[in-house]
Short mmCIF file of C-alpha atoms in Angstrom, two decimals:
data_model
loop_
_atom_site.label_atom_id
_atom_site.label_comp_id
_atom_site.label_asym_id
_atom_site.label_seq_id
_atom_site.Cartn_x
_atom_site.Cartn_y
_atom_site.Cartn_z
CA MET A 373 -1.37 67.20 -21.44
CA GLY A 374 -4.49 65.64 -22.88
CA PHE A 375 -5.00 61.90 -22.63
CA ALA A 376 -7.78 59.43 -23.66
CA ARG A 377 -8.14 55.74 -24.12
CA THR A 378 -10.51 53.43 -25.89
CA CYS A 379 -10.42 49.86 -27.21
CA SER A 380 -10.39 47.81 -30.36
CA VAL A 381 -9.53 44.27 -31.29
CA ALA A 382 -6.59 42.61 -33.12
CA LEU A 383 -7.41 39.33 -34.85
CA VAL A 384 -4.96 36.37 -34.73
CA GLY A 385 -6.64 33.88 -36.97
CA VAL A 386 -10.25 33.64 -35.73
CA GLU A 387 -9.30 34.62 -32.18
CA GLY A 388 -9.38 38.20 -31.02
CA VAL A 389 -7.09 40.08 -28.68
CA VAL A 390 -8.48 43.21 -27.03
CA VAL A 391 -6.18 46.17 -27.76
CA GLU A 392 -6.19 49.35 -25.70
CA VAL A 393 -5.81 52.43 -27.97
CA GLN A 394 -4.27 55.37 -26.05
CA ALA A 395 -3.75 58.88 -27.31
CA GLY A 396 -1.62 61.56 -25.60
CA LEU A 397 -1.15 65.21 -26.47
CA GLU A 398 1.79 67.27 -25.27
CA PRO A 399 3.27 70.65 -26.19
CA GLY A 400 5.75 70.57 -29.12
CA VAL A 401 6.01 70.55 -32.77
CA ALA A 402 2.88 69.05 -34.40
CA ALA A 403 3.56 65.43 -35.16
CA PHE A 404 1.72 62.11 -35.21
CA THR A 405 3.51 58.99 -33.90
CA LEU A 406 1.90 55.56 -33.87
CA VAL A 407 3.54 52.84 -31.79
CA GLY A 408 2.61 49.28 -30.71
CA LEU A 409 3.85 46.93 -33.47
CA PRO A 410 1.59 48.14 -36.31
CA ASP A 411 1.86 46.78 -39.86
CA LYS A 412 1.97 48.87 -43.06
CA SER A 413 -1.76 49.22 -43.44
CA LEU A 414 -2.16 50.38 -39.79
CA VAL A 415 0.77 52.88 -40.05
CA GLU A 416 -1.14 54.44 -43.02
CA SER A 417 -4.05 55.08 -40.71
CA LYS A 418 -2.35 58.28 -39.57
CA ASP A 419 -3.19 59.99 -42.85
CA ARG A 420 -6.68 58.41 -43.09
CA VAL A 421 -7.55 59.47 -39.54
CA ARG A 422 -6.33 63.02 -39.91
CA ALA A 423 -8.26 63.59 -43.05
CA ALA A 424 -11.41 61.93 -41.67
CA VAL A 425 -11.36 64.08 -38.58
CA VAL A 426 -10.89 67.30 -40.50
CA ASN A 427 -13.61 66.43 -43.13
CA SER A 428 -15.97 65.53 -40.27
CA GLY A 429 -15.93 69.11 -39.02
CA ALA A 430 -13.62 68.60 -36.01
CA GLU A 431 -10.35 70.43 -35.40
CA TRP A 432 -7.08 68.43 -35.63
CA PRO A 433 -4.93 69.18 -32.58
CA GLN A 434 -1.78 71.05 -33.49
CA LYS A 435 0.42 69.40 -30.81
CA LYS A 436 2.76 66.47 -30.55
CA LEU A 437 0.46 63.46 -30.71
CA THR A 438 1.42 59.89 -29.68
CA VAL A 439 -0.97 56.94 -30.18
CA GLY A 440 -0.07 53.67 -28.53
CA LEU A 441 -1.55 50.26 -29.13
CA SER A 442 -1.29 47.96 -26.07
CA PRO A 443 -0.24 45.28 -25.60
CA ALA A 444 2.69 46.26 -27.76
CA SER A 445 3.96 42.65 -28.19
CA VAL A 446 0.91 41.57 -30.26
CA PRO A 447 1.22 42.19 -34.02
CA LYS A 448 -1.57 44.46 -35.26
CA GLY A 449 -2.72 44.87 -38.77
CA GLY A 450 -5.51 46.02 -40.98
CA SER A 451 -7.61 49.18 -41.06
CA GLY A 452 -10.10 48.22 -38.37
CA PHE A 453 -8.33 50.39 -35.78
CA ASP A 454 -9.09 53.62 -37.65
CA LEU A 455 -12.28 54.45 -35.73
CA ALA A 456 -10.74 53.72 -32.36
CA VAL A 457 -7.68 55.86 -33.13
CA ALA A 458 -9.76 58.79 -34.30
CA CYS A 459 -11.99 58.67 -31.17
CA ALA A 460 -8.95 58.47 -28.86
CA VAL A 461 -7.45 61.55 -30.54
CA LEU A 462 -10.69 63.46 -30.22
CA GLY A 463 -10.95 62.40 -26.56
CA ALA A 464 -7.47 63.61 -25.85
CA ALA A 465 -8.37 66.91 -27.55
CA GLU A 466 -11.55 67.05 -25.44
CA ARG A 467 -13.81 67.19 -28.51
CA VAL A 468 -15.60 64.30 -26.92
CA ASP A 469 -15.72 63.20 -23.29
CA PRO A 470 -12.77 60.81 -22.57
CA GLN A 471 -14.93 58.95 -20.04
CA ALA A 472 -17.48 58.26 -22.69
CA ILE A 473 -15.06 56.23 -24.82
CA ALA A 474 -13.07 54.51 -22.05
CA ASP A 475 -15.16 51.40 -21.97
CA LEU A 476 -16.24 51.50 -25.63
CA MET A 477 -15.16 49.02 -28.25
CA LEU A 478 -14.75 50.62 -31.70
CA ILE A 479 -14.14 48.72 -34.88
CA GLY A 480 -14.07 50.15 -38.43
CA GLU A 481 -12.07 51.72 -41.20
CA LEU A 482 -12.32 55.40 -41.99
CA GLY A 483 -12.51 56.91 -45.45
CA LEU A 484 -10.93 60.32 -46.13
CA ASP A 485 -14.41 61.85 -46.18
CA GLY A 486 -15.22 60.48 -42.70
CA ARG A 487 -17.37 57.57 -43.80
CA VAL A 488 -17.00 54.38 -41.70
CA ARG A 489 -16.21 51.44 -43.93
CA PRO A 490 -16.79 47.79 -42.95
CA VAL A 491 -13.92 45.42 -42.25
CA ARG A 492 -13.59 41.66 -42.13
CA GLY A 493 -13.72 39.65 -38.91
CA VAL A 494 -16.33 41.69 -37.08
CA LEU A 495 -17.99 38.64 -35.47
CA PRO A 496 -14.80 37.11 -33.86
CA ALA A 497 -13.72 40.58 -32.79
CA VAL A 498 -17.04 41.19 -31.03
CA LEU A 499 -16.91 37.74 -29.48
CA ALA A 500 -13.49 38.58 -28.06
CA ALA A 501 -14.83 41.86 -26.71
CA ALA A 502 -17.76 40.08 -25.02
CA ASP A 503 -15.35 37.58 -23.41
CA ALA A 504 -13.34 40.49 -22.08
CA GLY A 505 -16.39 42.03 -20.41
CA TYR A 506 -17.25 44.82 -22.90
CA ARG A 507 -20.89 45.46 -23.45
CA HIS A 508 -21.00 48.41 -25.89
CA VAL A 509 -19.58 48.15 -29.39
CA VAL A 510 -19.51 50.60 -32.35
CA VAL A 511 -19.17 49.03 -35.73
CA PRO A 512 -19.88 50.07 -39.37
CA GLU A 513 -23.57 49.92 -40.19
CA ALA A 514 -22.96 47.32 -42.90
CA THR A 515 -21.68 44.82 -40.27
CA ALA A 516 -24.04 45.68 -37.39
CA ALA A 517 -26.20 42.62 -38.00
CA GLU A 518 -23.06 40.40 -37.87
CA ALA A 519 -22.01 42.02 -34.54
CA ALA A 520 -25.50 41.66 -33.12
CA LEU A 521 -25.22 37.87 -33.27
CA VAL A 522 -23.21 37.99 -30.04
CA PRO A 523 -25.60 37.85 -27.05
CA GLY A 524 -25.38 40.44 -24.33
CA ILE A 525 -23.74 43.14 -26.56
CA SER A 526 -25.21 46.54 -27.32
CA VAL A 527 -24.30 47.30 -30.91
CA LEU A 528 -24.29 50.77 -32.53
CA GLY A 529 -24.02 50.74 -36.31
CA VAL A 530 -22.72 54.03 -37.79
CA ARG A 531 -22.16 55.40 -41.23
CA SER A 532 -19.70 58.17 -40.53
CA LEU A 533 -17.38 59.62 -37.90
CA ARG A 534 -19.73 62.61 -37.71
CA GLN A 535 -22.41 60.36 -36.31
CA VAL A 536 -20.03 58.88 -33.74
CA ILE A 537 -18.97 62.33 -32.55
CA ALA A 538 -22.55 63.43 -32.26
CA VAL A 539 -23.51 60.33 -30.21
CA LEU A 540 -20.51 60.73 -27.90
CA ALA A 541 -21.01 64.49 -27.46
CA ASP A 542 -24.76 64.12 -26.92
CA GLU A 543 -25.58 66.20 -29.99
CA PRO A 544 -28.22 65.72 -32.70
CA VAL A 545 -27.10 62.82 -34.93
CA PRO A 546 -26.74 63.92 -38.53
CA GLU A 547 -28.42 61.95 -41.36
CA GLU A 548 -25.92 60.43 -43.74
CA ASP A 549 -27.22 59.65 -47.19
CA GLU A 550 -26.16 56.38 -48.63
CA SER A 551 -24.26 56.95 -51.82
CA LEU A 552 -25.65 54.39 -54.22
CA PRO A 553 -23.19 52.99 -56.77
CA GLY A 554 -23.98 53.24 -60.43
CA GLU A 555 -25.89 50.45 -62.07
CA GLY A 556 -23.69 47.47 -62.66
CA HIS A 557 -20.97 48.72 -60.32
CA PRO A 558 -20.15 47.16 -56.96
CA ASP A 559 -20.71 49.21 -53.82
CA PRO A 560 -17.22 50.60 -52.89
CA VAL A 561 -18.23 50.70 -49.20
CA MET A 562 -18.62 46.90 -49.17
CA ALA A 563 -15.11 46.37 -50.68
CA GLY A 564 -13.65 46.01 -47.12
CA LEU A 565 -15.62 42.86 -46.57
CA LEU A 566 -14.50 41.01 -49.69
CA LEU A 567 -11.19 39.65 -50.77
CA PRO A 568 -10.40 40.37 -54.43
CA GLY A 569 -10.52 37.58 -56.94
CA ALA A 570 -12.53 35.24 -54.68
CA ALA A 571 -15.82 35.33 -56.64
CA LEU A 572 -17.50 36.73 -53.60
CA GLY A 573 -20.67 38.55 -52.96
CA VAL A 574 -22.80 35.68 -54.23
CA PRO A 575 -25.16 34.35 -51.53
CA LEU A 576 -24.95 30.75 -50.45
CA PRO A 577 -27.51 28.62 -52.35
CA ASP A 578 -30.90 28.45 -50.69
CA ALA A 579 -32.15 25.06 -49.40
CA LEU A 580 -34.55 24.87 -52.34
CA ASP A 581 -31.75 25.55 -54.85
CA ARG A 582 -29.44 22.82 -53.62
CA PRO A 583 -29.10 19.75 -55.87
CA ASP A 584 -31.41 16.92 -54.95
CA LEU A 585 -30.43 13.33 -54.42
CA ALA A 586 -33.55 12.23 -56.41
CA GLU A 587 -31.74 13.34 -59.52
CA VAL A 588 -29.11 10.55 -59.16
CA ALA A 589 -30.08 7.52 -61.17
CA GLY A 590 -29.10 4.14 -59.74
CA GLN A 591 -25.99 4.04 -57.56
CA HIS A 592 -27.68 2.36 -54.67
CA ARG A 593 -24.47 1.44 -52.91
CA ALA A 594 -23.00 4.95 -53.28
CA ARG A 595 -26.20 6.51 -52.10
CA ARG A 596 -26.11 4.38 -49.00
CA ALA A 597 -22.48 5.38 -48.39
CA LEU A 598 -23.51 9.03 -48.62
CA GLU A 599 -26.24 8.47 -46.00
CA VAL A 600 -23.80 6.74 -43.65
CA ALA A 601 -21.16 9.49 -44.16
CA ALA A 602 -23.63 12.24 -43.31
CA ALA A 603 -25.12 10.41 -40.32
CA GLY A 604 -21.78 9.74 -38.61
CA ARG A 605 -19.59 12.40 -40.27
CA HIS A 606 -17.36 9.73 -41.83
CA HIS A 607 -14.78 10.61 -44.52
CA LEU A 608 -15.57 9.12 -47.96
CA LEU A 609 -13.90 8.08 -51.22
CA PHE A 610 -15.74 7.50 -54.51
CA HIS A 611 -13.64 5.49 -56.92
CA GLY A 612 -14.81 4.80 -60.49
CA PRO A 613 -14.65 5.72 -64.18
CA PRO A 614 -15.55 9.19 -65.55
CA GLY A 615 -19.20 9.92 -65.95
CA ALA A 616 -20.38 7.41 -63.34
CA GLY A 617 -21.71 10.16 -61.08
CA LYS A 618 -18.95 10.65 -58.43
CA THR A 619 -19.08 14.39 -58.49
CA MET A 620 -22.86 14.43 -58.73
CA LEU A 621 -23.12 12.34 -55.66
CA ALA A 622 -20.58 14.41 -53.63
CA GLU A 623 -22.29 17.67 -54.44
CA ARG A 624 -25.48 16.40 -52.78
CA LEU A 625 -23.76 15.45 -49.53
CA PRO A 626 -24.11 18.88 -47.85
CA GLY A 627 -27.94 18.72 -48.32
CA LEU A 628 -28.00 15.54 -46.13
CA LEU A 629 -26.26 17.16 -43.17
CA PRO A 630 -28.38 18.53 -40.34
CA PRO A 631 -28.65 22.35 -39.83
CA LEU A 632 -25.89 23.82 -37.81
CA THR A 633 -26.44 24.54 -34.14
CA ARG A 634 -26.10 28.07 -32.88
CA GLN A 635 -22.57 27.49 -31.64
CA GLU A 636 -21.54 25.80 -34.85
CA SER A 637 -23.05 28.69 -36.91
CA LEU A 638 -20.96 31.17 -34.94
CA GLU A 639 -17.85 29.15 -35.50
CA VAL A 640 -18.40 28.87 -39.24
CA THR A 641 -19.48 32.46 -39.66
CA ALA A 642 -16.37 33.69 -37.78
CA VAL A 643 -14.05 31.81 -40.18
CA HIS A 644 -15.81 33.07 -43.17
CA SER A 645 -15.84 36.57 -41.92
CA VAL A 646 -12.06 36.58 -41.28
CA ALA A 647 -11.45 35.06 -44.72
CA GLY A 648 -13.60 37.67 -46.42
CA VAL A 649 -16.03 35.21 -47.98
CA LEU A 650 -19.07 36.06 -45.81
CA PRO A 651 -21.80 37.01 -48.31
CA PRO A 652 -23.14 40.51 -47.74
CA GLY A 653 -26.63 40.48 -46.31
CA GLN A 654 -26.14 37.05 -44.78
CA PRO A 655 -24.61 37.66 -41.35
CA LEU A 656 -25.13 34.16 -40.05
CA ILE A 657 -24.29 30.83 -41.89
CA ASP A 658 -26.75 28.27 -40.57
CA ARG A 659 -26.15 25.45 -43.13
CA ALA A 660 -23.15 23.21 -43.64
CA PRO A 661 -20.65 24.82 -46.03
CA PHE A 662 -19.30 23.11 -49.16
CA CYS A 663 -15.79 23.83 -50.37
CA ALA A 664 -14.43 22.19 -53.57
CA PRO A 665 -10.98 23.58 -54.47
CA HIS A 666 -9.50 22.83 -57.93
CA HIS A 667 -6.75 20.16 -58.07
CA SER A 668 -4.22 22.82 -58.86
CA ALA A 669 -4.61 24.34 -55.36
CA SER A 670 -1.47 24.98 -53.45
CA MET A 671 -0.82 23.88 -49.85
CA PRO A 672 -1.40 27.37 -48.40
CA SER A 673 -4.73 27.69 -50.22
CA LEU A 674 -5.79 24.25 -48.80
CA VAL A 675 -4.60 24.29 -45.20
CA GLY A 676 -4.12 28.10 -44.81
CA GLY A 677 -1.15 30.38 -44.97
CA GLY A 678 0.15 33.20 -47.07
CA SER A 679 2.59 35.94 -46.49
CA GLY A 680 2.57 37.79 -43.15
CA MET A 681 -0.21 36.62 -40.90
CA PRO A 682 -1.68 33.39 -42.30
CA ARG A 683 -5.27 33.27 -43.64
CA PRO A 684 -7.79 30.45 -43.42
CA GLY A 685 -7.61 27.85 -46.15
CA ALA A 686 -10.16 25.46 -47.62
CA VAL A 687 -10.00 23.03 -44.68
CA SER A 688 -11.14 25.90 -42.37
CA LEU A 689 -13.74 27.25 -44.84
CA ALA A 690 -15.26 23.70 -44.85
CA HIS A 691 -15.43 23.66 -40.99
CA ARG A 692 -18.59 21.80 -39.95
CA GLY A 693 -19.30 21.13 -43.62
CA VAL A 694 -17.88 19.22 -46.58
CA LEU A 695 -14.46 19.45 -48.28
CA PHE A 696 -14.70 17.82 -51.66
CA LEU A 697 -11.50 17.03 -53.64
CA ASP A 698 -12.52 16.08 -57.14
CA GLU A 699 -9.87 14.23 -59.18
CA ALA A 700 -8.04 13.60 -55.89
CA PRO A 701 -4.99 11.81 -57.40
CA GLU A 702 -4.35 14.97 -59.51
CA PHE A 703 -3.57 16.95 -56.32
CA PRO A 704 0.09 16.92 -55.36
CA GLY A 705 0.89 14.21 -52.86
CA ARG A 706 2.42 16.68 -50.42
CA VAL A 707 -0.75 18.77 -50.43
CA LEU A 708 -2.96 15.66 -49.80
CA ASP A 709 -0.77 14.48 -46.91
CA ALA A 710 -1.18 17.86 -45.26
CA LEU A 711 -4.80 16.84 -44.57
CA ARG A 712 -3.74 13.97 -42.25
CA GLN A 713 -3.28 16.14 -39.13
CA PRO A 714 -6.52 18.14 -39.36
CA LEU A 715 -8.49 14.95 -40.14
CA GLU A 716 -7.45 13.59 -36.72
CA SER A 717 -7.39 16.75 -34.59
CA GLY A 718 -10.14 18.88 -36.09
CA HIS A 719 -7.92 21.94 -36.29
CA VAL A 720 -4.83 23.13 -38.09
CA VAL A 721 -1.94 25.07 -36.61
CA ILE A 722 0.06 27.29 -39.06
CA ALA A 723 3.31 28.88 -38.14
CA ARG A 724 4.60 31.74 -40.31
CA SER A 725 7.04 34.61 -39.81
CA GLY A 726 4.09 36.87 -38.99
CA GLY A 727 2.80 34.59 -36.19
CA VAL A 728 1.27 31.30 -35.29
CA MET A 729 -2.41 30.77 -35.94
CA ARG A 730 -4.74 27.92 -34.84
CA LEU A 731 -7.83 27.53 -37.04
CA PRO A 732 -10.78 25.13 -36.72
CA ALA A 733 -10.91 22.46 -39.38
CA ARG A 734 -13.49 19.78 -38.39
CA PHE A 735 -14.74 18.90 -41.87
CA LEU A 736 -16.12 15.87 -43.68
CA LEU A 737 -13.73 14.89 -46.43
CA ALA A 738 -15.12 13.59 -49.70
CA LEU A 739 -12.67 12.29 -52.35
CA ALA A 740 -13.35 11.35 -55.96
CA ALA A 741 -10.79 9.35 -58.02
CA ASN A 742 -10.60 7.79 -61.44
CA PRO A 743 -9.04 4.32 -61.70
CA CYS A 744 -6.17 5.66 -63.81
CA PRO A 745 -5.15 8.84 -65.71
CA CYS A 746 -7.24 8.03 -68.76
CA GLY A 747 -10.10 6.79 -66.62
CA ARG A 748 -10.84 3.58 -68.68
CA HIS A 749 -8.96 1.00 -66.54
CA GLY A 750 -11.19 -1.97 -65.86
CA MET A 751 -13.95 -0.79 -68.25
CA THR A 752 -15.44 -2.96 -70.95
CA GLY A 753 -15.23 -1.63 -74.47
CA ASP A 754 -12.44 0.86 -74.98
CA GLY A 755 -9.27 -0.42 -73.34
CA CYS A 756 -6.96 1.48 -71.05
CA ASP A 757 -3.69 2.64 -72.60
CA CYS A 758 -2.00 3.50 -69.32
CA PRO A 759 1.07 1.37 -68.47
CA PRO A 760 0.86 -0.49 -65.05
CA ARG A 761 3.56 1.67 -63.55
CA VAL A 762 1.64 4.86 -64.48
CA ILE A 763 -1.51 3.45 -62.90
CA ARG A 764 0.39 2.61 -59.72
CA ARG A 765 2.01 6.01 -59.58
CA TYR A 766 -1.27 7.71 -60.14
CA LEU A 767 -3.06 5.94 -57.36
CA ALA A 768 -0.06 6.10 -55.04
CA ARG A 769 -0.69 9.81 -54.63
CA LEU A 770 -3.44 8.78 -52.23
CA SER A 771 -0.99 7.62 -49.61
CA GLY A 772 -1.66 4.80 -47.18
CA PRO A 773 -1.72 7.01 -44.08
CA LEU A 774 -4.28 9.29 -45.70
CA MET A 775 -6.51 6.44 -46.90
CA ASP A 776 -6.33 4.80 -43.42
CA ARG A 777 -8.23 7.88 -42.18
CA VAL A 778 -10.94 7.51 -44.84
CA ASP A 779 -13.77 5.47 -43.34
CA LEU A 780 -15.86 4.67 -46.44
CA ARG A 781 -14.48 3.53 -49.82
CA VAL A 782 -17.09 2.85 -52.56
CA THR A 783 -16.58 1.84 -56.15
CA VAL A 784 -19.06 3.77 -58.38
CA GLU A 785 -19.91 1.67 -61.43
CA PRO A 786 -21.26 3.15 -64.64
CA VAL A 787 -25.05 3.59 -64.57
CA ALA A 788 -27.06 1.01 -66.56
CA ARG A 789 -29.24 2.20 -69.44
CA SER A 790 -32.38 0.89 -67.75
CA GLU A 791 -31.64 2.90 -64.60
CA LEU A 792 -30.89 6.04 -66.57
CA THR A 793 -33.92 6.02 -68.81
CA GLY A 794 -36.39 4.27 -66.44
CA PRO A 795 -38.91 6.03 -64.22
CA GLY A 796 -37.32 8.03 -61.39
CA THR A 797 -37.96 6.21 -58.08
CA ALA A 798 -34.94 7.44 -56.06
CA GLU A 799 -35.47 8.92 -52.64
CA PRO A 800 -35.13 12.74 -52.49
CA THR A 801 -32.74 14.52 -50.28
CA ALA A 802 -35.44 15.50 -47.79
CA VAL A 803 -36.30 11.87 -47.03
CA VAL A 804 -32.69 10.70 -46.57
CA ALA A 805 -31.88 13.82 -44.50
CA SER A 806 -34.69 13.04 -42.07
CA ARG A 807 -33.12 9.56 -41.45
CA VAL A 808 -29.74 11.21 -41.02
CA LEU A 809 -31.11 13.68 -38.47
CA ALA A 810 -32.79 10.92 -36.48
CA ALA A 811 -29.48 8.91 -36.43
CA ARG A 812 -27.54 12.06 -35.31
CA GLU A 813 -30.06 12.56 -32.46
CA ARG A 814 -29.66 8.98 -31.31
CA ALA A 815 -25.86 9.38 -31.20
CA ALA A 816 -26.14 12.78 -29.44
CA ASP A 817 -28.37 11.22 -26.77
CA ARG A 818 -25.91 8.35 -26.30
CA TYR A 819 -22.98 10.69 -25.90
CA MET A 820 -24.75 13.15 -23.61
CA GLY A 821 -22.39 14.57 -21.07
CA THR A 822 -19.24 13.80 -23.22
CA PRO A 823 -17.34 16.13 -25.58
CA TRP A 824 -18.48 14.06 -28.60
CA ARG A 825 -21.65 14.38 -30.71
CA THR A 826 -21.09 12.12 -33.73
CA ASN A 827 -19.67 8.54 -33.98
CA SER A 828 -16.58 9.64 -35.95
CA GLU A 829 -15.38 11.77 -33.00
CA VAL A 830 -15.40 9.01 -30.36
CA PRO A 831 -12.00 7.50 -29.50
CA GLY A 832 -11.76 3.78 -30.29
CA HIS A 833 -10.91 2.92 -26.72
CA GLU A 834 -14.26 4.34 -25.54
CA LEU A 835 -16.14 2.33 -28.14
CA ARG A 836 -14.32 -0.87 -27.19
CA THR A 837 -14.78 -0.45 -23.44
CA ARG A 838 -17.74 1.88 -22.72
CA TRP A 839 -20.06 1.33 -25.70
CA ARG A 840 -19.44 -2.26 -26.69
CA ALA A 841 -20.84 -3.89 -29.80
CA GLY A 842 -23.10 -6.99 -29.57
CA PRO A 843 -21.62 -10.39 -28.60
CA GLY A 844 -19.49 -11.77 -31.47
CA ALA A 845 -20.24 -8.81 -33.66
CA LEU A 846 -16.57 -7.97 -34.24
CA ALA A 847 -15.43 -11.50 -35.11
CA GLU A 848 -15.16 -10.90 -38.85
CA ALA A 849 -13.44 -7.52 -38.33
CA GLU A 850 -10.91 -9.12 -36.03
CA ARG A 851 -10.16 -11.77 -38.63
CA ASP A 852 -9.58 -9.01 -41.26
CA MET A 853 -7.14 -7.39 -38.82
CA GLU A 854 -5.24 -10.68 -38.39
CA ARG A 855 -5.02 -11.07 -42.21
CA GLY A 856 -3.61 -7.53 -42.56
CA LEU A 857 -6.61 -6.04 -44.23
CA LEU A 858 -7.19 -3.67 -41.33
CA THR A 859 -4.90 -1.63 -39.07
CA ALA A 860 -5.63 -0.88 -35.46
CA ARG A 861 -6.91 2.55 -36.53
CA GLY A 862 -8.91 0.84 -39.25
CA LEU A 863 -10.60 -1.46 -36.75
CA ASP A 864 -11.59 1.53 -34.67
CA ARG A 865 -13.05 3.27 -37.69
CA VAL A 866 -14.97 0.16 -38.69
CA LEU A 867 -16.50 0.16 -35.22
CA ARG A 868 -17.46 3.80 -35.54
CA VAL A 869 -19.10 3.18 -38.89
CA ALA A 870 -20.94 0.11 -37.43
CA TRP A 871 -22.38 2.41 -34.71
CA THR A 872 -23.67 4.76 -37.46
CA VAL A 873 -25.22 1.91 -39.38
CA ALA A 874 -26.90 0.74 -36.17
CA ASP A 875 -28.15 4.26 -35.41
CA LEU A 876 -29.73 4.42 -38.97
CA ALA A 877 -31.33 1.04 -38.35
CA GLY A 878 -32.58 1.99 -34.89
CA HIS A 879 -30.47 -0.65 -33.07
CA ASP A 880 -29.36 -0.18 -29.48
CA ARG A 881 -25.86 -1.44 -30.43
CA PRO A 882 -24.15 -2.93 -33.50
CA ASP A 883 -24.71 -6.52 -34.37
CA ALA A 884 -22.76 -8.77 -36.77
CA GLU A 885 -24.73 -7.50 -39.78
CA ASP A 886 -23.99 -3.89 -38.88
CA VAL A 887 -20.28 -4.66 -38.62
CA ALA A 888 -20.30 -6.57 -41.94
CA GLN A 889 -21.85 -3.57 -43.61
CA ALA A 890 -19.25 -1.31 -42.04
CA LEU A 891 -16.48 -3.68 -43.21
CA GLU A 892 -17.80 -3.64 -46.76
CA LEU A 893 -17.94 0.13 -46.79
CA ARG A 894 -14.41 0.34 -45.31
CA THR A 895 -12.59 -2.25 -47.35
CA GLY A 896 -14.67 -2.16 -50.61
CA ILE A 897 -14.90 -5.99 -50.47
CA GLN A 898 -18.46 -7.10 -51.01
CA ARG A 899 -19.66 -9.43 -48.25
CA GLY A 900 -22.79 -11.11 -49.42
CA ALA A 901 -25.87 -8.95 -50.16
CA VAL A 902 -25.66 -6.79 -47.14
CA LEU A 903 -25.94 -3.50 -49.08
CA ALA A 904 -27.76 -4.71 -52.15
CA GLY A 905 -30.62 -6.55 -50.46
CA GLY A 906 -30.30 -6.01 -46.72
CA ARG A 907 -31.71 -3.31 -44.58
CA PRO A 908 -32.24 0.08 -46.18
#
């Protein structure tokens, strides 16, 4: 009886589980049995593997063949096990040395002609392999750069099963010509990396191509709110009539965020790889992502889900970046309220019949809302035709519990003609981003040795006891709480914003003016000329 074993990885969300692929040959009628809780796409690998082995010049064993995937209790799906199954069968048939594949991690789909096709989720799969102690990984050549991001791993990128057999058998490695697609046609080999209908394959915009804050005319209060939101990672609401610049401002928020750290880049890249939205040729995402779903988006598309094993939603695709909901009151209230849990915890747990998945979702939420369905409520000139009950129902979709988690609320007024036609004197994104980076560094130094890096992450109890504001600085905020303008959570969020304002101003701790500015950004109630003529 011939026996061989090798390994692959099953993905549950963005977490990988190492799977041992075992192949056993015994006398009997030629048959191929695959066990170990495979899904439909994995069951079909029997035909793909057989054809790939034969078309690669190897002999298919004419015996009873059983392939087991262990642990059998873990659901397994996708075509990424093809390469491991093929090598395990060839090892059991002694076409390759079984010892050579015993400690090898193999990931990839096989075409009927023996070509190795790329699959999604290579980065989290290789991370799981590294955590389990594996040091040698074989992946499709198209995803070798993505796998090489994991330190301490030796990566072999291959184009075909013939090349894998040659490497394992210590034979000359054949050259495989890349079949170039016709002009105007997508490369069929890359289809395994992309989800259909997702407008994928377009690289993320370069830093030079991102919209610049200098293009925004006027809106000094809203620009200041953007800077504070980026410096402390505070959630933000822009409220105002159509055409005032709410969307324009929100689209410039990602450019103010600092570059991602190495660990953050790996987290973001892993989510995008699993979701099938990692642009080809860009194995590592090093800038904050920006996700702006349409207001018709369903709950599964926003928080994750789908049939079978859930997939990442917009909240996870915006991890370490910005989730922008334009026309926020047009979203169903049930969908908006689903954001409350990830806003607090930084992750989302999705339970479906196919399994339970935990996905990262630490994003900066930016909302934009009109004052009413027609957008003219409160404007001079053309009056609003919306009845009061319609306006109340429209704004009520932004529920109180959700808005209590939004730190900054700014009314965006229409731009004056003098600001729109006058000479452009607004600060560009690069200048504001430098102040944001300096404020982030001050906060990181203050929270050194703690699990927090930005002010929005620090629990209120820690800010009230360990990092106190200046004497008497919270007096006005405490009065607002007594008058019912602030909840206990709201007071903690005002304190977090005050620390961000102090970091931008270079203060050691917030004073009364910092807290007053935080209160104005939180409640929308103007308090003197703090933002208009105070500190920059």
